[in-house]
Coordinates of C-alpha atoms and ligand atoms in Angstrom, one line a residue:
M1 CA 118.7 140.5 84.4
P2 CA 119.1 136.8 85.4
N3 CA 116.0 134.9 86.4
Y4 CA 116.6 133.0 89.6
D5 CA 113.4 131.0 89.5
L6 CA 114.5 127.4 89.4
T7 CA 113.4 125.4 86.4
P8 CA 111.1 122.4 86.9
E9 CA 114.1 120.1 86.5
Q10 CA 116.1 122.1 89.1
M11 CA 113.2 122.0 91.5
L12 CA 112.8 118.3 91.0
L13 CA 116.6 117.8 91.7
K14 CA 116.4 120.1 94.7
N15 CA 113.5 118.2 96.2
T16 CA 115.0 114.8 95.4
V17 CA 118.3 115.7 97.1
R18 CA 116.6 117.3 100.1
D19 CA 114.4 114.2 100.6
F20 CA 117.5 111.9 100.4
A21 CA 119.4 114.1 102.8
E22 CA 116.5 114.2 105.3
K23 CA 115.8 110.4 105.1
E24 CA 119.2 108.9 104.6
I25 CA 121.8 111.3 105.9
K26 CA 120.2 113.1 108.8
P27 CA 119.6 109.9 111.0
V28 CA 123.3 109.0 110.8
R29 CA 125.2 112.2 110.4
L30 CA 126.1 112.7 114.1
E31 CA 127.2 109.1 114.6
L32 CA 129.4 109.1 111.5
D33 CA 130.9 112.4 112.7
R34 CA 131.5 111.0 116.2
K35 CA 133.1 107.8 114.8
E36 CA 135.0 109.8 112.2
E37 CA 133.8 107.3 109.7
F38 CA 133.6 107.7 105.9
S39 CA 130.3 106.1 104.7
Y40 CA 130.6 103.9 101.7
E41 CA 126.9 103.2 101.9
L42 CA 125.9 106.8 101.7
T43 CA 128.5 107.6 99.0
G44 CA 127.2 104.6 97.0
K45 CA 123.7 105.9 97.3
M46 CA 124.8 109.4 96.2
F47 CA 126.3 107.8 93.1
D48 CA 123.0 105.9 92.5
L49 CA 121.2 109.2 92.7
G50 CA 123.5 110.7 90.0
L51 CA 125.2 113.2 92.2
F52 CA 128.6 112.6 90.7
G53 CA 129.3 114.0 87.2
V54 CA 126.4 116.4 87.5
T55 CA 127.7 118.8 84.9
C56 CA 129.7 116.2 82.9
S57 CA 128.4 115.2 79.5
P58 CA 126.3 112.0 79.3
E59 CA 128.9 110.8 76.7
Y60 CA 131.2 110.2 79.7
G61 CA 128.5 108.9 82.1
G62 CA 127.5 112.3 83.6
Q63 CA 124.1 114.1 83.9
G64 CA 124.9 117.0 81.5
M65 CA 123.2 119.5 83.8
D66 CA 124.0 123.2 84.2
Y67 CA 126.3 124.5 87.0
L68 CA 123.5 125.9 89.1
S69 CA 121.9 122.4 89.3
Y70 CA 125.2 121.1 90.7
I71 CA 125.4 123.9 93.2
I72 CA 121.8 123.1 94.4
V73 CA 122.9 119.5 95.0
V74 CA 125.8 120.6 97.2
E75 CA 123.6 123.2 99.0
E76 CA 121.0 120.6 99.8
L77 CA 123.5 118.1 101.1
A78 CA 125.3 120.7 103.2
R79 CA 122.0 121.8 104.7
I80 CA 122.1 118.4 106.5
D81 CA 125.7 117.4 106.5
G82 CA 128.9 119.2 105.3
C83 CA 130.8 115.9 105.2
Q84 CA 128.6 114.2 102.6
A85 CA 128.5 117.5 100.7
A86 CA 132.3 117.5 100.7
T87 CA 132.5 114.1 99.2
V88 CA 130.3 115.1 96.4
A89 CA 131.8 118.5 95.9
A90 CA 135.4 117.3 95.8
G91 CA 134.3 114.4 93.5
N92 CA 132.7 116.8 91.0
S93 CA 134.8 119.9 91.2
L94 CA 138.2 118.6 91.9
G95 CA 138.1 115.0 90.8
I96 CA 136.0 115.0 87.7
G97 CA 136.6 118.8 86.9
P98 CA 140.2 118.8 85.7
L99 CA 139.9 115.6 83.7
Y100 CA 136.7 116.8 82.0
Y101 CA 138.0 120.3 81.2
F102 CA 141.6 119.6 80.2
G103 CA 141.7 115.9 79.4
S104 CA 142.0 114.4 75.9
K105 CA 139.1 112.5 74.5
E106 CA 140.9 109.2 75.2
Q107 CA 141.6 110.3 78.8
K108 CA 138.0 111.3 79.3
E109 CA 136.7 108.0 77.9
K110 CA 139.1 106.1 80.2
Y111 CA 138.8 108.0 83.4
L112 CA 135.4 109.8 83.6
P113 CA 132.8 107.0 83.4
P114 CA 134.1 105.3 86.6
L115 CA 134.0 108.6 88.4
C116 CA 130.5 109.6 87.2
S117 CA 128.7 106.3 87.6
E118 CA 130.9 103.4 88.7
K119 CA 131.5 104.5 92.3
K120 CA 135.1 105.6 92.0
L121 CA 136.6 108.8 93.5
W122 CA 139.5 110.9 92.2
G123 CA 141.8 113.4 94.1
F124 CA 143.1 116.8 93.3
G125 CA 146.8 116.8 94.2
L126 CA 147.7 120.4 94.6
T127 CA 148.4 121.2 98.3
E128 CA 151.7 120.2 99.8
P129 CA 152.9 120.3 103.4
N130 CA 154.8 123.6 102.7
A131 CA 152.6 124.9 99.8
G132 CA 149.1 125.8 100.7
S133 CA 148.0 129.4 99.9
D134 CA 151.3 129.7 97.9
A135 CA 150.2 126.9 95.6
G136 CA 152.8 127.7 93.0
N137 CA 155.6 126.9 95.5
S138 CA 155.0 123.1 95.4
K139 CA 158.0 120.8 95.3
T140 CA 156.6 117.6 93.9
N141 CA 158.4 116.9 90.6
A142 CA 158.1 114.7 87.6
I143 CA 160.9 113.8 85.3
L144 CA 160.3 112.6 81.7
K145 CA 162.5 109.6 81.0
D146 CA 162.2 107.0 78.3
G147 CA 158.6 107.9 77.6
Q148 CA 157.5 107.8 81.2
W149 CA 157.0 110.4 84.0
I150 CA 158.7 109.6 87.2
I151 CA 157.0 111.5 90.1
N152 CA 158.5 112.2 93.5
G153 CA 157.0 114.3 96.4
S154 CA 154.0 114.4 98.6
K155 CA 150.6 116.0 98.9
I156 CA 148.4 116.8 101.9
F157 CA 144.7 117.5 102.7
I158 CA 143.5 115.7 99.6
T159 CA 139.8 114.9 99.8
N160 CA 138.6 111.4 98.7
S161 CA 142.1 110.0 98.2
A162 CA 142.5 107.4 100.9
N163 CA 139.6 105.0 100.8
E164 CA 138.5 101.9 98.9
M165 CA 136.8 104.0 96.2
S166 CA 139.9 106.1 95.5
A167 CA 140.9 105.4 91.9
G168 CA 143.7 108.0 91.4
V169 CA 144.8 111.6 91.5
T170 CA 145.6 114.6 89.3
V171 CA 149.0 115.7 90.5
Q172 CA 150.5 119.2 90.1
A173 CA 154.3 118.7 89.6
I174 CA 157.3 120.6 88.5
T175 CA 158.3 119.2 85.1
D176 CA 161.2 121.6 84.2
T177 CA 162.7 125.0 84.7
K178 CA 161.8 127.6 82.1
D179 CA 164.3 129.9 80.3
N180 CA 163.3 132.7 82.6
G181 CA 164.2 130.6 85.6
K182 CA 160.6 130.0 86.6
K183 CA 159.2 126.6 87.3
E184 CA 157.4 124.7 84.6
I185 CA 154.4 123.2 86.3
S186 CA 152.2 120.5 84.7
C187 CA 149.4 118.2 85.7
I188 CA 149.8 114.5 85.5
I189 CA 147.3 111.6 86.0
A190 CA 148.4 108.9 88.5
E191 CA 146.2 105.9 89.2
Q192 CA 145.9 104.8 92.8
S193 CA 147.3 101.4 92.0
C194 CA 150.7 102.8 90.8
K195 CA 153.7 101.3 92.5
G196 CA 155.2 103.9 94.9
L197 CA 152.0 105.8 95.5
T198 CA 151.0 105.6 99.2
A199 CA 147.8 107.1 100.6
K200 CA 147.3 107.7 104.3
A201 CA 144.0 108.8 105.8
M202 CA 144.2 111.8 108.0
K203 CA 142.5 111.4 111.4
N204 CA 141.6 113.6 114.4
K205 CA 140.1 116.4 112.4
M206 CA 138.0 119.1 114.1
T207 CA 135.8 119.4 111.1
W208 CA 134.4 117.4 108.2
R209 CA 135.1 114.3 110.3
S210 CA 133.3 111.8 108.2
S211 CA 134.7 113.0 104.9
N212 CA 137.9 111.3 103.7
T213 CA 141.2 113.3 103.7
A214 CA 144.5 112.0 102.6
E215 CA 148.2 112.5 102.7
L216 CA 149.8 111.1 99.5
Y217 CA 153.4 110.1 99.0
F218 CA 155.0 109.6 95.6
D219 CA 158.1 107.6 95.6
D220 CA 159.3 107.1 92.0
V221 CA 155.7 106.7 90.8
T222 CA 156.0 105.9 87.1
V223 CA 153.2 106.6 84.6
P224 CA 153.2 106.8 80.8
E225 CA 154.1 110.1 79.1
G226 CA 150.5 110.2 77.8
N227 CA 149.2 110.8 81.3
L228 CA 150.1 114.4 81.0
L229 CA 146.9 116.4 81.3
G230 CA 146.5 119.1 78.6
K231 CA 149.6 121.0 77.6
R232 CA 152.9 120.7 79.4
G233 CA 153.5 123.8 81.5
D234 CA 149.8 124.6 81.9
G235 CA 149.4 122.8 85.2
F236 CA 149.2 125.8 87.5
K237 CA 146.6 127.6 85.4
Q238 CA 144.6 124.4 85.1
M239 CA 144.6 124.1 88.9
L240 CA 143.6 127.8 89.4
Q241 CA 140.9 127.5 86.9
T242 CA 139.6 124.3 88.6
L243 CA 139.6 126.2 91.9
D244 CA 137.5 129.0 90.4
S245 CA 134.7 126.6 89.8
G246 CA 135.3 124.6 92.9
R247 CA 134.9 127.8 95.0
L248 CA 131.3 128.0 93.9
A249 CA 130.8 124.6 95.5
I250 CA 132.5 125.6 98.7
A251 CA 130.2 128.7 98.7
A252 CA 127.2 126.3 98.3
M253 CA 128.4 124.4 101.3
G254 CA 128.4 127.7 103.3
L255 CA 125.0 128.6 102.0
G256 CA 123.5 125.1 102.7
G257 CA 125.2 124.9 106.1
A258 CA 123.9 128.3 107.0
Q259 CA 120.4 127.3 105.9
G260 CA 120.5 124.1 108.0
A261 CA 121.9 125.8 111.1
F262 CA 119.3 128.6 110.8
E263 CA 116.4 126.1 110.6
E264 CA 117.7 124.3 113.7
A265 CA 118.0 127.7 115.5
L266 CA 114.5 128.8 114.6
K267 CA 112.9 125.5 115.5
Y268 CA 114.7 125.4 118.9
S269 CA 114.0 129.0 119.7
K270 CA 110.3 128.5 119.1
E271 CA 110.1 125.4 121.3
R272 CA 112.4 126.5 124.2
I273 CA 110.5 128.3 126.9
A274 CA 112.2 130.8 129.2
F275 CA 110.5 133.3 131.5
G276 CA 107.2 131.9 130.4
K277 CA 107.7 132.5 126.6
P278 CA 109.4 130.9 123.6
I279 CA 112.9 132.5 123.4
S280 CA 112.3 133.4 119.8
S281 CA 109.8 136.0 121.0
F282 CA 112.5 138.0 122.9
Q283 CA 113.5 140.8 120.5
I284 CA 117.2 140.2 121.0
N285 CA 116.8 136.6 119.7
A286 CA 114.2 137.5 117.1
F287 CA 116.7 140.0 115.6
K288 CA 119.5 137.4 115.5
L289 CA 117.1 135.1 113.5
V290 CA 116.2 138.0 111.2
D291 CA 119.8 138.8 110.5
C292 CA 120.5 135.1 109.7
A293 CA 117.5 134.9 107.3
T294 CA 118.5 138.1 105.6
E295 CA 122.1 137.2 105.2
I296 CA 121.2 133.7 103.8
E297 CA 119.0 135.4 101.2
A298 CA 121.8 137.7 100.2
A299 CA 124.3 134.8 100.1
R300 CA 122.0 132.8 97.8
S301 CA 121.5 135.8 95.4
L302 CA 125.3 136.3 95.2
L303 CA 126.1 132.6 94.6
Y304 CA 123.3 131.9 92.2
R305 CA 124.3 135.0 90.1
A306 CA 127.9 133.8 90.0
C307 CA 126.6 130.4 88.7
W308 CA 124.4 132.2 86.2
L309 CA 127.5 134.0 84.9
K310 CA 129.4 130.7 84.6
D311 CA 126.4 129.0 82.9
Q312 CA 126.3 131.9 80.4
G313 CA 130.0 131.3 79.6
R314 CA 130.9 134.7 81.1
A315 CA 133.8 135.6 83.4
F316 CA 132.9 134.6 87.0
S317 CA 136.3 134.3 88.9
K318 CA 135.8 137.5 90.9
E319 CA 132.2 136.5 91.8
A320 CA 133.2 133.0 92.7
A321 CA 135.8 134.4 95.2
M322 CA 133.2 136.8 96.5
S323 CA 130.6 134.0 96.9
K324 CA 133.1 131.8 98.7
V325 CA 134.2 134.3 101.2
Y326 CA 130.7 135.7 101.8
C327 CA 128.8 132.4 102.1
S328 CA 131.5 131.0 104.4
E329 CA 131.3 134.0 106.6
V330 CA 127.5 134.0 106.7
F331 CA 127.7 130.4 107.8
Y332 CA 130.1 131.4 110.5
R333 CA 127.6 134.0 111.9
V334 CA 124.6 131.8 111.6
A335 CA 126.3 128.8 113.2
N336 CA 127.5 131.0 116.0
H337 CA 124.0 132.3 116.6
C338 CA 122.7 128.8 116.4
V339 CA 124.9 127.6 119.2
Q340 CA 124.2 130.7 121.3
L341 CA 120.4 130.3 120.9
H342 CA 120.7 126.7 122.1
G343 CA 122.6 127.8 125.2
G344 CA 124.3 125.0 127.1
Y345 CA 122.7 122.4 124.7
G346 CA 124.6 124.1 121.8
L347 CA 127.8 122.9 123.4
M348 CA 126.7 119.3 123.4
E349 CA 127.4 117.0 120.5
E350 CA 124.0 115.4 120.8
Y351 CA 122.6 118.5 119.0
P352 CA 123.6 119.3 115.4
A353 CA 124.5 123.0 116.4
A354 CA 128.0 122.0 117.5
K355 CA 128.7 120.1 114.3
Y356 CA 127.5 123.0 112.1
Y357 CA 129.8 125.3 114.2
R358 CA 132.8 122.9 113.7
D359 CA 132.1 122.2 110.0
Q360 CA 131.9 125.9 109.2
K361 CA 135.5 126.5 110.0
L362 CA 136.8 124.4 107.1
L363 CA 135.1 126.8 104.6
D364 CA 137.3 129.7 105.7
I365 CA 140.4 127.6 104.9
G366 CA 139.7 124.9 102.2
E367 CA 140.0 125.6 98.5
G368 CA 141.7 129.0 99.2
T369 CA 141.5 130.7 102.5
S370 CA 139.3 133.8 103.0
E371 CA 142.5 135.8 102.9
I372 CA 143.3 134.4 99.4
Q373 CA 139.8 135.1 98.2
R374 CA 140.1 138.7 99.4
L375 CA 143.5 138.9 97.6
V376 CA 141.9 137.6 94.4
I377 CA 139.1 140.1 94.6
A378 CA 141.5 143.0 95.5
R379 CA 143.4 142.2 92.3
Y380 CA 140.2 142.5 90.3
L381 CA 139.6 145.9 92.0
D382 CA 143.1 147.0 91.0
C383 CA 144.0 147.7 94.6
F384 CA 147.6 146.8 94.3
Ligands
LIG401 N1 142.7 130.9 86.2 C1 143.7 130.7 85.2 N2 144.9 131.3 85.3 C2 145.1 132.1 86.4 C3 144.2 132.3 87.4 C4 142.9 131.7 87.2 N3 141.9 131.9 88.1 N4 144.7 133.2 88.3 C5 146.0 133.5 87.9 N5 146.2 132.8 86.7 C6 147.5 132.8 85.9 C7 148.1 134.2 85.9 O1 147.6 134.9 84.8 C8 149.6 133.9 85.7 O2 149.8 133.6 84.4 P1 151.2 134.0 83.7 O3 152.3 133.2 84.4 O4 151.1 133.5 82.2 O5 151.4 135.4 83.8 C9 149.7 132.6 86.5 O6 148.4 132.0 86.6 C10 150.3 132.8 87.9 O7 149.4 133.7 88.6 P2 149.8 134.6 89.8 O8 151.1 135.3 89.5 O9 148.6 135.4 90.1 O10 150.1 133.5 90.9 P3 150.4 133.7 92.4 O11 151.5 132.8 92.7 O12 150.6 135.1 92.8 O13 149.2 133.0 93.2 C11 147.0 132.7 94.1 C12 147.9 133.2 92.9 C13 145.6 133.3 93.8 C14 147.5 133.2 95.4 C15 146.9 131.2 94.0 O14 148.2 130.6 94.3 C16 145.9 130.6 94.8 O15 144.7 130.6 94.5 N6 146.2 130.0 96.0 C17 145.3 129.3 96.8 C18 145.4 127.8 96.5 C19 144.2 127.0 97.0 O16 143.1 127.4 96.8 N7 144.5 125.8 97.5 C20 143.5 124.9 98.0 C21 143.4 123.7 97.2 S1 142.2 122.6 97.7 C22 143.0 121.1 98.1 O17 144.1 121.0 97.7 C23 142.4 120.1 99.0 C24 141.1 119.5 98.7 O18 141.0 118.4 98.2 C25 139.9 120.3 99.2

């Protein structure tokens, strides 16, 4: 049986990130959210703390820690602010992840150190305006001509890809048609400075308002043939494999957000007096808080076990999908109770309850909707 006691190193990391989030993020999280502002200052400080490249080898500038340590980082950030957690999670799972797992030694030496320690961010170019859940249906294409890939198409909802720290993107593109008529899909590395690559920040978001989200346009973007990531034709599998790990981080955002919303709900319920008593002492409210605490414990056990499987080098895709869907939905229930327990104040943006409620919704959709997670799990159960 796995041992879920955190090691002294993991405890130190957890306390360090918690302290940072309380002192540096909490005082500004609502204002950043209101202004829909990506914080270069906080992102820079999170780099200084070593929160990018957590599992990446020190050879490439990373911390070389296990996956559970990374998940604890995301959980602690999300406890205070899903937006800063999103910047770190997308940076590690989707930016660094594919380059680290599928890149050649030369590619890793070139691209990873800036992303781990030199305050640069990298995008994961999968989703397109007409290809979200059906990720294999993307239209962006890359043609190999005279030793260069020429990329045309567009991507949408790409985290970390339209700000001054954005250094490039891993693009899923159709590179040929196979003998059986199916698309050959490959991943190609494109630097942000490439001619013909335009990034546009997406505004007016309901959720994750102070994280950076981009639309990307590729207009004859030309990169060397050597920018192919891994094997030609492996692109779709690389993306799906990246998402398996990334989903653990989204689950950590659900868990951390639920924990933060629960703490706000408990504190408020103990302070708020109605009918001469703290509202936490009314059984109907106490039971809401009990359900939240119980579900958070269950979510943590599920997620930490999935990380343990990954850290053991064992199969974890099913458990990652289960963790993502469950932790997201626990956060939904906890955030909902949090708003309800705050009454009218829960509807006001001066209190963090509203932000938890809005930020939760992304987790049902990003990195594979809850429906897609259920589809993945159903396949493992041989339902179809
Ligand atoms: N790892 C590796 N390979 C996998 C895999 C996995 N987890 N799952 C499937 N594959 C392989 C299959 O074995 C199959 O291989 P063969 O062709 O050799 O047989 C191939 O990949 C195709 O698999 P499927 O036939 O199962 O593919 P599908 O088209 O039916 O779709 C899906 C599967 C699960 C629905 C997948 O499309 C999916 O996960 N969709 C959701 C995409 C998603 O999460 N998008 C969000 C991205 S996040 C983002 O873009 C923004 C951001 O920055 C946050």
